[in-house]
Every structure is written in C-alpha cells, then in structure tokens.
PDB file of C-alpha atoms and ligand atoms in Angstrom:
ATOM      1  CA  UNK A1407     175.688  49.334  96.826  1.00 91.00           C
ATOM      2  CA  UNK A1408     174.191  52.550  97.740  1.00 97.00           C
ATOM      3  CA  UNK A1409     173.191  53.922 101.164  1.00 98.00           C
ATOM      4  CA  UNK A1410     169.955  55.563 101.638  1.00 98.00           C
ATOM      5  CA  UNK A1411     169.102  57.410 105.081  1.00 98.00           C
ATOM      6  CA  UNK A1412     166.091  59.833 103.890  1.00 98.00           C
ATOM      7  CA  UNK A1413     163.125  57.744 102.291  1.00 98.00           C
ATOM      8  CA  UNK A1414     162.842  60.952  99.899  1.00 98.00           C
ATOM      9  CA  UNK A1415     166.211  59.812  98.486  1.00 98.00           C
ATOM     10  CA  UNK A1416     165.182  56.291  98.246  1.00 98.00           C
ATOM     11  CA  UNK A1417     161.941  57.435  96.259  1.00 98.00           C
ATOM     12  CA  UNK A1418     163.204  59.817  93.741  1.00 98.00           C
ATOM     13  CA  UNK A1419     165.911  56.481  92.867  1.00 98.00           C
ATOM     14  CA  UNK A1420     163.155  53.583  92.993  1.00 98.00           C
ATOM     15  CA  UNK A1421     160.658  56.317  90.839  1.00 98.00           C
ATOM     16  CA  UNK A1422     161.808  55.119  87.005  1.00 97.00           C
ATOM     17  CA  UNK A1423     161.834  51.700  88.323  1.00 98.00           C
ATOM     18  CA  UNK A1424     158.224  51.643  88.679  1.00 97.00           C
ATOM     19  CA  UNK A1425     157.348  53.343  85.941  1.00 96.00           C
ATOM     20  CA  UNK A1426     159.221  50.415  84.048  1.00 97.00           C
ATOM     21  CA  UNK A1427     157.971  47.701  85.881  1.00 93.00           C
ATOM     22  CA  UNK A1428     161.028  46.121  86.740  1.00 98.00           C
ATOM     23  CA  UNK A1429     160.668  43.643  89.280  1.00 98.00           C
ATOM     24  CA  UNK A1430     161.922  45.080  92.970  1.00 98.00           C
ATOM     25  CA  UNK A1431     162.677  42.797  95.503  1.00 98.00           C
ATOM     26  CA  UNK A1432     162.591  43.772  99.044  1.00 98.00           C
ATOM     27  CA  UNK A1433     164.295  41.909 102.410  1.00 98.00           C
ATOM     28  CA  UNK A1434     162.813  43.770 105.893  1.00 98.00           C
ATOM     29  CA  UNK A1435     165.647  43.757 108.214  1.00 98.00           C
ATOM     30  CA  UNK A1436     166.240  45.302 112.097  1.00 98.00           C
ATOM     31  CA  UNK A1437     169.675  44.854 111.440  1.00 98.00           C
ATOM     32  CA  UNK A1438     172.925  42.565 113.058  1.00 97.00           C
ATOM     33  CA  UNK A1439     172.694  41.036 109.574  1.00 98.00           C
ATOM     34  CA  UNK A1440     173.789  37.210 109.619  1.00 98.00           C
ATOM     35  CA  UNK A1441     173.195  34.177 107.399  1.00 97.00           C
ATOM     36  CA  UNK A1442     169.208  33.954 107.594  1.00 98.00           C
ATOM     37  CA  UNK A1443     169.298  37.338 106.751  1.00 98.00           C
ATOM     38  CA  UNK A1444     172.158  37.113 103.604  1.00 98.00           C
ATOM     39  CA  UNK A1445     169.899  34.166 102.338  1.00 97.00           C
ATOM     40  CA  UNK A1446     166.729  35.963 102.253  1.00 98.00           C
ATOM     41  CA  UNK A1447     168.714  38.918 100.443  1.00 98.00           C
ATOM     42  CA  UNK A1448     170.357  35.901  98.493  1.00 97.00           C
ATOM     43  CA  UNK A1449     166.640  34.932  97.112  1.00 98.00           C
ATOM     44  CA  UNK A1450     165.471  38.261  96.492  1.00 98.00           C
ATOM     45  CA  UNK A1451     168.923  38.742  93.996  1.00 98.00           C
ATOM     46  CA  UNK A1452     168.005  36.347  92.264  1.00 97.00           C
ATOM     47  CA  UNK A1453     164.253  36.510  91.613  1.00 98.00           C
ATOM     48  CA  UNK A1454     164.428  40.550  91.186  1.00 98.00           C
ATOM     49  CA  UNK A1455     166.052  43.458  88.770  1.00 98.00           C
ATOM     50  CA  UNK A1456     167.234  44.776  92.135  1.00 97.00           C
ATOM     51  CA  UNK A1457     166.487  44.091  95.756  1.00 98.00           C
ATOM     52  CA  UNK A1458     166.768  46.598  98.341  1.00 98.00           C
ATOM     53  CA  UNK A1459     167.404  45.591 102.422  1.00 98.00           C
ATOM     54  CA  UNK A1460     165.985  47.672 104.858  1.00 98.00           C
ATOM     55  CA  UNK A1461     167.580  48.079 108.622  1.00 98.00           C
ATOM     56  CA  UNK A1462     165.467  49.737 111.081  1.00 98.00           C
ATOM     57  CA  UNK A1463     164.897  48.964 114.731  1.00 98.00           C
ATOM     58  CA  UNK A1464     161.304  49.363 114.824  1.00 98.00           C
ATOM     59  CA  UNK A1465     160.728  50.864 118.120  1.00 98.00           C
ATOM     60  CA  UNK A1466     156.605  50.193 118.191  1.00 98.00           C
ATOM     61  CA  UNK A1467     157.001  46.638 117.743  1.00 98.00           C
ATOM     62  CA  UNK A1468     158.809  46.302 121.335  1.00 97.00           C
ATOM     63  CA  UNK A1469     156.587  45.988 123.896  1.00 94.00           C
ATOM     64  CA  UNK A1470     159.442  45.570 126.237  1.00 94.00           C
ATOM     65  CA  UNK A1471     161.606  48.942 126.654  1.00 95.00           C
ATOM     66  CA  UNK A1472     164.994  46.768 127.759  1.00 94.00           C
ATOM     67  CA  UNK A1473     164.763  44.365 124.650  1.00 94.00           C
ATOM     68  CA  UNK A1474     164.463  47.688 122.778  1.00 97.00           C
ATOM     69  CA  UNK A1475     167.834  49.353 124.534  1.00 96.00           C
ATOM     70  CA  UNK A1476     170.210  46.214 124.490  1.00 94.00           C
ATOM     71  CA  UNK A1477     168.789  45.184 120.270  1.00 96.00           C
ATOM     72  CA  UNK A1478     172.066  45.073 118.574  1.00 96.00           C
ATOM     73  CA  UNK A1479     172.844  47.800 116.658  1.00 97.00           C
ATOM     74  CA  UNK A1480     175.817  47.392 114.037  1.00 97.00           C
ATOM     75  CA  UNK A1481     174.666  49.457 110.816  1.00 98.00           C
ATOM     76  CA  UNK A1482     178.537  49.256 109.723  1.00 97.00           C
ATOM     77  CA  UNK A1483     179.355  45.671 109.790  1.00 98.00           C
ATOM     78  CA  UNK A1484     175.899  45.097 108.189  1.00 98.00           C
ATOM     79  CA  UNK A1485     177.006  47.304 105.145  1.00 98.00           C
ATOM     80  CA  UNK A1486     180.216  45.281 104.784  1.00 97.00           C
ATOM     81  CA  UNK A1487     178.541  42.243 105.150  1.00 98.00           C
ATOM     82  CA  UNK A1488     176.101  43.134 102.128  1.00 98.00           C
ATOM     83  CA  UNK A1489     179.100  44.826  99.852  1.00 96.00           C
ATOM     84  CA  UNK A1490     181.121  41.519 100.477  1.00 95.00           C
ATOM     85  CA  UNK A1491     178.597  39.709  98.059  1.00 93.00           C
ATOM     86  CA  UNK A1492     179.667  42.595  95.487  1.00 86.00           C
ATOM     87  CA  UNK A1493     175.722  42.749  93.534  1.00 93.00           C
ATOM     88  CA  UNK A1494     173.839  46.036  93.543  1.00 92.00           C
ATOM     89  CA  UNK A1495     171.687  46.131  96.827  1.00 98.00           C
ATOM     90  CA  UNK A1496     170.303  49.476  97.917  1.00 98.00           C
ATOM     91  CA  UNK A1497     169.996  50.163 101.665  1.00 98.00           C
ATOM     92  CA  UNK A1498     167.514  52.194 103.277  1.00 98.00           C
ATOM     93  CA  UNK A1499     168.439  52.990 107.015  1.00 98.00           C
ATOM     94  CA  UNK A1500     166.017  55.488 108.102  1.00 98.00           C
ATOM     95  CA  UNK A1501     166.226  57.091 111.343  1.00 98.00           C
ATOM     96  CA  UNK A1502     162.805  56.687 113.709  1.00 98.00           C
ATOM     97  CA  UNK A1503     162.350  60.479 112.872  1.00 98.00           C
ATOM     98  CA  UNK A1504     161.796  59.924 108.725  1.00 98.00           C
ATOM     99  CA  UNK A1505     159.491  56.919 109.317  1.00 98.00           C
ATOM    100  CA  UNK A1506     157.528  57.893 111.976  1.00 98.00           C
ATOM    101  CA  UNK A1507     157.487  61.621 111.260  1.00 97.00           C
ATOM    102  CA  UNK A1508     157.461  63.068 115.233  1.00 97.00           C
ATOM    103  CA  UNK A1509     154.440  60.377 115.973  1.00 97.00           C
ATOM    104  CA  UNK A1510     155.791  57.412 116.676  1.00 98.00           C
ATOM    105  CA  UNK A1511     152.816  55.114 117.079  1.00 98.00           C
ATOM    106  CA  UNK A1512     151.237  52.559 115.920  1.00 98.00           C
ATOM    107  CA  UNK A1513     148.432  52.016 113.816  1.00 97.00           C
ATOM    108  CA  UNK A1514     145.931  49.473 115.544  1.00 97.00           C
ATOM    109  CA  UNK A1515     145.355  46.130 113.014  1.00 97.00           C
ATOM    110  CA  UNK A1516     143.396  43.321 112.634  1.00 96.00           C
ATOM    111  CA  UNK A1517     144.514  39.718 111.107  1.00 97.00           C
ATOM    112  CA  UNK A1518     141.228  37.697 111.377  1.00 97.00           C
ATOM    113  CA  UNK A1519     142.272  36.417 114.831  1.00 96.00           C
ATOM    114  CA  UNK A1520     146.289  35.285 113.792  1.00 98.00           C
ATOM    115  CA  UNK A1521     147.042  38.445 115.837  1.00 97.00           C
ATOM    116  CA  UNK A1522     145.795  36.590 118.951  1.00 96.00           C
ATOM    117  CA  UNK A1523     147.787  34.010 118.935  1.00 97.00           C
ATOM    118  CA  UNK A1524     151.488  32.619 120.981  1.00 98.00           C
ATOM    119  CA  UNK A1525     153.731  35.765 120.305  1.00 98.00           C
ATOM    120  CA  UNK A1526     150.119  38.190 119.983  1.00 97.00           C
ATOM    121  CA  UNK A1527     149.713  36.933 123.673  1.00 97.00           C
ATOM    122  CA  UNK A1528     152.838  37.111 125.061  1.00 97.00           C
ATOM    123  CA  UNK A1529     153.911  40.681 123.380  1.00 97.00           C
ATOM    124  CA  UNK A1530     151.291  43.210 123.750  1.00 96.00           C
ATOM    125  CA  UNK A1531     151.330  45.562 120.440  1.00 97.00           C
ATOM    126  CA  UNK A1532     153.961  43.739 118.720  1.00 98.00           C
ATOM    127  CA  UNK A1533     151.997  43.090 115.350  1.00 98.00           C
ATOM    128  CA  UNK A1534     150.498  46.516 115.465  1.00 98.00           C
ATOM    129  CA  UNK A1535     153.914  47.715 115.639  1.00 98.00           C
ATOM    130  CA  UNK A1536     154.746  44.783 112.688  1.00 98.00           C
ATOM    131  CA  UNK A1537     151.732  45.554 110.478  1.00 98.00           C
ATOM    132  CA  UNK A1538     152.646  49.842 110.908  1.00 98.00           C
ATOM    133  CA  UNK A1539     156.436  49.349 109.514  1.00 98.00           C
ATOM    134  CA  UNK A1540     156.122  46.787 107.354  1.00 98.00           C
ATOM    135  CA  UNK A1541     152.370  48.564 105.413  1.00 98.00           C
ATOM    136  CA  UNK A1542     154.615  51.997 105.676  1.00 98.00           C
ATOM    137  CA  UNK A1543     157.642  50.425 103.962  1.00 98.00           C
ATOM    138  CA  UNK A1544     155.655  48.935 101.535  1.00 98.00           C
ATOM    139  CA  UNK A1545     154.525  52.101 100.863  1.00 98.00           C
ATOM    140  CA  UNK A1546     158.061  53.935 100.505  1.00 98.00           C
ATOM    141  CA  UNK A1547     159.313  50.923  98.706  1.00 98.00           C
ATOM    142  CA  UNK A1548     156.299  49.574  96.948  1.00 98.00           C
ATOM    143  CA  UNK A1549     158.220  45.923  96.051  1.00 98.00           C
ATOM    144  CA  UNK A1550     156.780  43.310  93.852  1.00 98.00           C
ATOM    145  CA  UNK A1551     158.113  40.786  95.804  1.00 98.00           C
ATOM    146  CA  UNK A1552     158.810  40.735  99.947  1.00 99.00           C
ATOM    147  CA  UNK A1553     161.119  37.997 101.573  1.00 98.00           C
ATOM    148  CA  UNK A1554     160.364  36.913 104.736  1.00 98.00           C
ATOM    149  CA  UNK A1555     161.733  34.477 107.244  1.00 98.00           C
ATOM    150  CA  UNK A1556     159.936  30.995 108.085  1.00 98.00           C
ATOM    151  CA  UNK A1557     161.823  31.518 111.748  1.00 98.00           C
ATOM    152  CA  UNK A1558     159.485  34.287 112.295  1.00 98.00           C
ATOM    153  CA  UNK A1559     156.626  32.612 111.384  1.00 98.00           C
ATOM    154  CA  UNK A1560     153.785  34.105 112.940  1.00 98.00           C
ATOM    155  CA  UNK A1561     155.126  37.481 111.641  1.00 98.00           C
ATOM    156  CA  UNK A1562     155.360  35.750 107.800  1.00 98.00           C
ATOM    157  CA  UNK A1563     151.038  34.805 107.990  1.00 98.00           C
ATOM    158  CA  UNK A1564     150.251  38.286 109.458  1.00 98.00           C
ATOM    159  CA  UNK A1565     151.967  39.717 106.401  1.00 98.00           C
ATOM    160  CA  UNK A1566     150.481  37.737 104.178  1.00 98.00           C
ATOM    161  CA  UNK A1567     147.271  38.684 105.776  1.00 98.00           C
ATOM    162  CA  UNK A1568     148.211  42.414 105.791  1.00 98.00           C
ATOM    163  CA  UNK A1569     148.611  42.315 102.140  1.00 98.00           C
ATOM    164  CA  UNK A1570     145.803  40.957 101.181  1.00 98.00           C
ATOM    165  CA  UNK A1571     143.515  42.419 103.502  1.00 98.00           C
ATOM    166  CA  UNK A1572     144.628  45.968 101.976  1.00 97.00           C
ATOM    167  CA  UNK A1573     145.445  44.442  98.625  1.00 98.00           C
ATOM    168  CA  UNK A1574     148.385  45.609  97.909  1.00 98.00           C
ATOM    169  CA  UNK A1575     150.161  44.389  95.425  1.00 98.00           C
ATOM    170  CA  UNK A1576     153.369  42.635  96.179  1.00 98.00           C
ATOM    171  CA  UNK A1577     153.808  38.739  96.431  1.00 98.00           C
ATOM    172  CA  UNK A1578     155.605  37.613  99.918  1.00 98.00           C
ATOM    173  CA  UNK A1579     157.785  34.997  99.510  1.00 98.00           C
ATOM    174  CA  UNK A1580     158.752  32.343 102.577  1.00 98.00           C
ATOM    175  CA  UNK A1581     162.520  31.372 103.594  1.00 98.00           C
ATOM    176  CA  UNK A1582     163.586  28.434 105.202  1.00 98.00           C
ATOM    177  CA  UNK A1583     165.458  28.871 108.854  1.00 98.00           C
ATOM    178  CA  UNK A1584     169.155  29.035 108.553  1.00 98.00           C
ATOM    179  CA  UNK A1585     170.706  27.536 111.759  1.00 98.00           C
ATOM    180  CA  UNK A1586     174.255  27.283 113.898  1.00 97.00           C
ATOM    181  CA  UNK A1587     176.296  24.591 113.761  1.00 97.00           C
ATOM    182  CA  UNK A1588     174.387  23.352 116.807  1.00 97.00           C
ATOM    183  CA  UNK A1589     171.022  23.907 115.696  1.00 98.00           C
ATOM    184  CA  UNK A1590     170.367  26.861 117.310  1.00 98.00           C
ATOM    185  CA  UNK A1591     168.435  29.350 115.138  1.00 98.00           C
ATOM    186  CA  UNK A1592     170.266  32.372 113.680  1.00 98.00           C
ATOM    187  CA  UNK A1593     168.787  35.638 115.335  1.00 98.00           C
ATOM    188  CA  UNK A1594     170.517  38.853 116.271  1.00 96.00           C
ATOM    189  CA  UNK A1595     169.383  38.680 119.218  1.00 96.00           C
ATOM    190  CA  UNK A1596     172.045  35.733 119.841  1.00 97.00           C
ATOM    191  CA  UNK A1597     174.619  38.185 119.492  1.00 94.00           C
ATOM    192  CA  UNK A1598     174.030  38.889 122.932  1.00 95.00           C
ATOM    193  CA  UNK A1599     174.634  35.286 123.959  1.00 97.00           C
ATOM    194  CA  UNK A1600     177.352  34.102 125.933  1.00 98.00           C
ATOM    195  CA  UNK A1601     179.506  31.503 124.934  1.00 98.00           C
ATOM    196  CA  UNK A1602     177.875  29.269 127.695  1.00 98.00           C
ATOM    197  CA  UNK A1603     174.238  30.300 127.299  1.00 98.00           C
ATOM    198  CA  UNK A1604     174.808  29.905 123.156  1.00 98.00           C
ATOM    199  CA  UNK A1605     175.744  26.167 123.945  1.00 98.00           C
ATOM    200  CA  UNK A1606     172.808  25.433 126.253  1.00 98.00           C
ATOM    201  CA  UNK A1607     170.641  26.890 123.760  1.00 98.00           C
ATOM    202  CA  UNK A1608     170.920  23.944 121.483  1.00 98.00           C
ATOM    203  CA  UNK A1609     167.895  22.383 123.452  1.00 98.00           C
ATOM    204  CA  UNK A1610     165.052  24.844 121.924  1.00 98.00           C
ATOM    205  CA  UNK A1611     165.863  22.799 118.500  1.00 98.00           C
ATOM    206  CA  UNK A1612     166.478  19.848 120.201  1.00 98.00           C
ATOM    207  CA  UNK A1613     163.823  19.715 121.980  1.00 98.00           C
ATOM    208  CA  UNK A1614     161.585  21.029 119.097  1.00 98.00           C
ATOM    209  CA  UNK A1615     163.099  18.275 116.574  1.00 98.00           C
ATOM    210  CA  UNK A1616     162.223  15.377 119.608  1.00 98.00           C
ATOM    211  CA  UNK A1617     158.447  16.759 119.464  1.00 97.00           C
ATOM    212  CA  UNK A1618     158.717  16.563 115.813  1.00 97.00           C
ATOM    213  CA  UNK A1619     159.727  12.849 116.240  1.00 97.00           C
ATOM    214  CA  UNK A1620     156.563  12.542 118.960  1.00 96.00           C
ATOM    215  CA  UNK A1621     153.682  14.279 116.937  1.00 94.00           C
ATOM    216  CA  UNK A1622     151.619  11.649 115.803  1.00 85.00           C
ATOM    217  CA  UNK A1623     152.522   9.087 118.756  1.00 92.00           C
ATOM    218  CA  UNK A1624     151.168  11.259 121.460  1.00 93.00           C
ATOM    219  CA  UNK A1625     148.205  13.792 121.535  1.00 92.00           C
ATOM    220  CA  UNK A1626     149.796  17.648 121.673  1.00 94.00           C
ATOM    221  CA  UNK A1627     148.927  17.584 125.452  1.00 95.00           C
ATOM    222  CA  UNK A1628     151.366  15.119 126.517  1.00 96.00           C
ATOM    223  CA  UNK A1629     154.277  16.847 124.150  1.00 97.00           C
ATOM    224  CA  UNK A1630     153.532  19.607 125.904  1.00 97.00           C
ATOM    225  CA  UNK A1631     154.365  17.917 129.004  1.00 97.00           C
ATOM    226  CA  UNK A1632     157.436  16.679 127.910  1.00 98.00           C
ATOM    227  CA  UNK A1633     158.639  20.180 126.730  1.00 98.00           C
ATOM    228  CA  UNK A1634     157.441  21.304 130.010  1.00 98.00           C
ATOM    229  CA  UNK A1635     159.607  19.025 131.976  1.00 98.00           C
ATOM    230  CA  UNK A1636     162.540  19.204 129.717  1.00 98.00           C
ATOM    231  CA  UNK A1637     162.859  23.067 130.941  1.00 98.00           C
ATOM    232  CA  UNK A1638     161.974  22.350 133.994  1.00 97.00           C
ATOM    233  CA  UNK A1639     164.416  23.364 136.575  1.00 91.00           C
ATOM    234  CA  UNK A1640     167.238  24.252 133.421  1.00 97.00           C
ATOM    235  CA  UNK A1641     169.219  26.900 135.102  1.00 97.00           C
ATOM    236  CA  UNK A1642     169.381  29.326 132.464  1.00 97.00           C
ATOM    237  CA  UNK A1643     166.391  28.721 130.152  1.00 98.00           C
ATOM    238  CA  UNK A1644     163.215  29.255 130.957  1.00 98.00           C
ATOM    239  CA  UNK A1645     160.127  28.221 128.389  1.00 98.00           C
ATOM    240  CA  UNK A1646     157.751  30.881 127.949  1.00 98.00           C
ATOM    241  CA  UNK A1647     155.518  28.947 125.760  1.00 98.00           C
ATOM    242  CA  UNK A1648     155.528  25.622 123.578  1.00 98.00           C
ATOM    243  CA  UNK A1649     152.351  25.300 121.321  1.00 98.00           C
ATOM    244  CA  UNK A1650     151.449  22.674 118.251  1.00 97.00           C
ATOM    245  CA  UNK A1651     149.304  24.783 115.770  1.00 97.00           C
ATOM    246  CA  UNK A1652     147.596  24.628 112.417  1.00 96.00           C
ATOM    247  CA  UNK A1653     149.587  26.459 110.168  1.00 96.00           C
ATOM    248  CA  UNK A1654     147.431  28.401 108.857  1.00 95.00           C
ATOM    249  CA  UNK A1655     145.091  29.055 111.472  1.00 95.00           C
ATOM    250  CA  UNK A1656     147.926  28.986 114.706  1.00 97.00           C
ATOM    251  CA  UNK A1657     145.235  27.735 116.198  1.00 95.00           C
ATOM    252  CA  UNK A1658     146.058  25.152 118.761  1.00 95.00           C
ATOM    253  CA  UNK A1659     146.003  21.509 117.964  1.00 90.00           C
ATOM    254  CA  UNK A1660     144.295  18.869 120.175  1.00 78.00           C
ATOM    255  CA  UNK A1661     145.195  16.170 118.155  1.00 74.00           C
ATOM    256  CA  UNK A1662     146.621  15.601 114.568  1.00 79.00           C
ATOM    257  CA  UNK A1663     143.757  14.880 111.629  1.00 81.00           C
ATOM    258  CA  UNK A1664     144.728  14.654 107.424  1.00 84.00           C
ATOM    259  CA  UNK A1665     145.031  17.281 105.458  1.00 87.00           C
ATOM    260  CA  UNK A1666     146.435  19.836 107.886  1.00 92.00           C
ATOM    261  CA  UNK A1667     149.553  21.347 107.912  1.00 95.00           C
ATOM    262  CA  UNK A1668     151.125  21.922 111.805  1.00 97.00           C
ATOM    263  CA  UNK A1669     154.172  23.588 113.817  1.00 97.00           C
ATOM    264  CA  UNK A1670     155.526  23.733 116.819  1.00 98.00           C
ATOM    265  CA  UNK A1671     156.080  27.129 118.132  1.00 98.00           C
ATOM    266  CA  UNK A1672     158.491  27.683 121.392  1.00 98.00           C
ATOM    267  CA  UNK A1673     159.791  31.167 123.159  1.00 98.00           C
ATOM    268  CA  UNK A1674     162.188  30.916 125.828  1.00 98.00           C
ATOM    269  CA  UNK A1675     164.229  32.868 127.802  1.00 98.00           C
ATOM    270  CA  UNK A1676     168.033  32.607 128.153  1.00 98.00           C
ATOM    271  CA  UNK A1677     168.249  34.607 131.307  1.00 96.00           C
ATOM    272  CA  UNK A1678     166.746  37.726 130.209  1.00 93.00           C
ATOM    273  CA  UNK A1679     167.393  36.710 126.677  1.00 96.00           C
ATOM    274  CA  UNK A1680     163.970  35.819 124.720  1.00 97.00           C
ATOM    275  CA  UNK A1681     164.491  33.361 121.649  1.00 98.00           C
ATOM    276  CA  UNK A1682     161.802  31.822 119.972  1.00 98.00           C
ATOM    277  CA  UNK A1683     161.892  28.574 117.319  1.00 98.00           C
ATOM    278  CA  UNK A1684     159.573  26.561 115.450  1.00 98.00           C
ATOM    279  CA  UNK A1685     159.524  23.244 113.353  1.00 98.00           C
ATOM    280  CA  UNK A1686     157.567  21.649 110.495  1.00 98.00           C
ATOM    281  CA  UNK A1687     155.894  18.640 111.870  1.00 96.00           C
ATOM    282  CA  UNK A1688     154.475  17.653 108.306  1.00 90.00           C
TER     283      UNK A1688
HETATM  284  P1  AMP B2350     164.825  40.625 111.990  1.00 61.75           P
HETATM  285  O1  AMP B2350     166.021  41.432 111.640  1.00 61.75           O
HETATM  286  O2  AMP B2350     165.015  39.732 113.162  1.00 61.75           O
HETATM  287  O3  AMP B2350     163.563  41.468 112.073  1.00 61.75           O
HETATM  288  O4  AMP B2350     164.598  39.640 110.778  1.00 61.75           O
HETATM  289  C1  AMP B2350     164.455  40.118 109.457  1.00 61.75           C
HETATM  290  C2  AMP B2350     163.969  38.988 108.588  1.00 61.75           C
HETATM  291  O5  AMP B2350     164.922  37.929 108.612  1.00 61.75           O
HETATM  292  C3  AMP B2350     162.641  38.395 109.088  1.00 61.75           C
HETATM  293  O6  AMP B2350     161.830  38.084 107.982  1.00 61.75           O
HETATM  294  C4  AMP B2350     163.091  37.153 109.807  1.00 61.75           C
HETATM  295  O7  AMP B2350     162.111  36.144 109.858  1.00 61.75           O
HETATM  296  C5  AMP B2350     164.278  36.735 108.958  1.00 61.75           C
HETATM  297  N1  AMP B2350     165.165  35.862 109.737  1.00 61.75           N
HETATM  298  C6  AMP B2350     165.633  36.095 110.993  1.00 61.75           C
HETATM  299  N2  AMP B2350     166.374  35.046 111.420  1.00 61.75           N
HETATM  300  C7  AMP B2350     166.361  34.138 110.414  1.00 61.75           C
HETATM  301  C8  AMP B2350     166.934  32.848 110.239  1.00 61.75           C
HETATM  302  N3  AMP B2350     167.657  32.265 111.202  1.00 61.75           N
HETATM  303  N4  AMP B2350     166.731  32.186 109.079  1.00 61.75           N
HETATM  304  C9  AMP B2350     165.976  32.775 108.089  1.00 61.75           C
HETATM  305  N5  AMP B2350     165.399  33.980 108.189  1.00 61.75           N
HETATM  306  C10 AMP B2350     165.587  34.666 109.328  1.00 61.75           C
END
C-alpha cells in the first residue's frame, strides 16, 4: 500500500502505467471507509492491474457548512482498513490546498437536465461540486475504469453523463448497495448515528422495500402518500423527499408503462442527520 498526499507524487508513480496501458482502476472515496466502500475497492482489484482509492472531503459539494464540519474524518482507520486486505492499493489523500490550488470553487456543469432532479433540488451546487472533483481526479488519475456506488445513484448517472459529455475515456462501473444487518444503508455519515436513531433508521429501507412491494398496485401518487404518512409524526425522522423515477431520466413517474426501468429515491433526516436510500422497483 502506498500513501500519496501531493498529486505530483501520485503522477510521476501512475506515469509508466499509462504509457503501458495497464488497466487502472479507480474507487472515489470522502473517507470513513466501510463495507460499500471495501466492495467497490473489492471490484476494482479484481477487474484492474492496480486500483487506487481516493479520500477527500470535497468541500464544494456541501452546500450545507455544518454537514461539512461534523463529515467524519478518520484518514487512519481508513488506511488500516485498506492494508487489512493485504493487495497493492495506492491512496491519494490530498489536502483541499493541492486540488483546488488557493481557488476553491466550482466549475458550473450541465447533465442534460439529471442535475435538476431530487438531490439537484434539495442541495444547491452539489453536482457542480461532484462533476469539479470527480472531472479533476480523473484528470490526476486518468483510470480506465471508475467504481461507483448504486446507493448514490443520482451521483452514478451524472458521472456517466460527465464522461461522456467530455469524452473522456474511462468506463464507470455500477455497485450494488451494501447494507446493515437491519437494512439500513452503509454511509459514513451513519457513523454519527446513535445507537437509538441507527435502530429507527431501519424504516427508510423498510419503507422503501414496502413501496417496492406497492409499485404496480397503486399509481406513484398514492405511494407517495403512504411514505408520507409513514413519517408522519416519527419523532426523529423526518422525510425530505420520496420520489418514483425513470432510471435513466429521474424523471418522475406518474404511472408505471413496459420497457422502463424505475427507483425509488428517499432523503430523510435523522434529527439533523440527512440519509438518503433508493430501491430497484424492476
Ligand atoms: P462517499 O465516501 O460517501 O462519497 O462514497 C464513495 C463511493 O462509495 C460512492 O460511489 C458511493 O456511492 C459509494 N458508497 C457509499 N455507500 C455505499 C454503500 N452502502 N454501498 C455501496 N456503495 C456505497
């Protein structure tokens, strides 16, 4: 394993790589690594000569300052975590100063209307913020293949869109959702769960898997309505949104027709925690 904080470093290493074409695999990380993470790392092992794991709290992607404060930061346990698997895996943990370069900003992007969307509404910037780091450590990196997680999965068509609206020329892969025990999605943002709040939280995939049942029964509006009223009046979670969309679109869905491929997208808060899920309903 080797430890890069200077993306000079990280260049003059990855350099005879790409000049041999050897196939680099590349996992985007902010960091308070857990399973979902390992098995995206996990995949890129073993589709790639080497894989490399970035962990960087993106600061432009937050467009709340708090969430950006209290984001776990744990760079040590993450290295053990990745040297416990005992393959080669370089690390690149920049600091905000050798990304961003004094300016930190982002650049101002455009996914054919994805951008618009559930999280696009409800975070203000985020995919500009997205689209910046993830184009810039393409560009440091230059992988031919990305890994990305399905739990994110508004974040997983904007790249997609990203790439090939600029063409560049790396293949981004898809990873299922790895889950607790108790359904609850794996994010490192649950780190700052308590014990209590962790259990409640059980209902965002329970409730999700229940629409899952419904889709197809009842139109989208009345689902809606029941997620509604599940959260109604919880007294710790509080739904932010709950949509049924085409997948590839995120458009909305009125009702279900063939051919189509749809989710269900949710964002909550735990108290001030936000969480967000989403199910296949194919
Ligand atoms: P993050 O550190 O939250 O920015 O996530 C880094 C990558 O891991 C993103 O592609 C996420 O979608 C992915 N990821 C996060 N949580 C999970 C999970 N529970 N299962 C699979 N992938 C995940």
């Amino acid at each position: 394993m080797l430890i890069f904080n200077k993306q000079s470093l990280l260049i003059e290493h990855l350099t005879p790589f790409w000049a041999t074409k050897t196939t680099i695999g590349f996992v985007p990380t902010m960091g308070a690594l857990h399973e979902g993470h390992l098995s995206l790392l996990s995949q890129s092992l073993k589709e790639n000569e080497i894989s490399v794991v970035s962990i960087f709290v993106n600061p432009t992607q937050f467009n709340n300052p708090e969430d950006l404060a209290k984001y776990p930061r744990t760079l040590e346990r993450d290295v053990e975590k990745i040297a416990s698997l005992n393959t080669k895996v370089l690390i690149y943990a920049p600091t905000v100063e050798d990304i961003y370069h004094g300016n930190t900003v982002s650049q101002s992007f455009q996914y054919d209307g994805l951008e618009n969307q559930m999280e696009g509404k409800h975070r203000p910037g985020h995919f500009d913020g997205v689209g910046t780091i993830v184009k810039r450590l393409f560009e440091i990196i230059k992988p031919t293949h990305a890994y990305f997680g399905e739990k994110d999965f508004q974040q997983l068509q904007i790249v997609k869109k990203l790439v090939h609206k600029n063409n560049i020329p790396v293949k981004v892969i898809g990873c299922p959702i790895h889950r607790e025990a108790n359904g609850l999605a794996m994010s490192s943002r649950n780190e700052r769960l308590s014990p209590i709040e962790r259990k409640e939280s059980a209902l965002i995939f329970k409730t999700l898997s229940k629409a899952k049942k419904l889709f197809g029964m009842k139109s989208a509006k009345e689902i809606s309505k029941f997620v509604t009223k599940t959260f109604e009046n919880h007294p710790i979670i509080k739904l932010e949104y709950f949509e049924i969309a085409d997948e590839i679109t995120l458009r909305s869905c009125l009702r279900k027709s063939k051919n189509k491929k749809y989710r269900a997208f949710i964002a909550v808060f735990v108290n001030n925690i936000r969480l967000i899920d989403t199910i296949s309903l194919n």
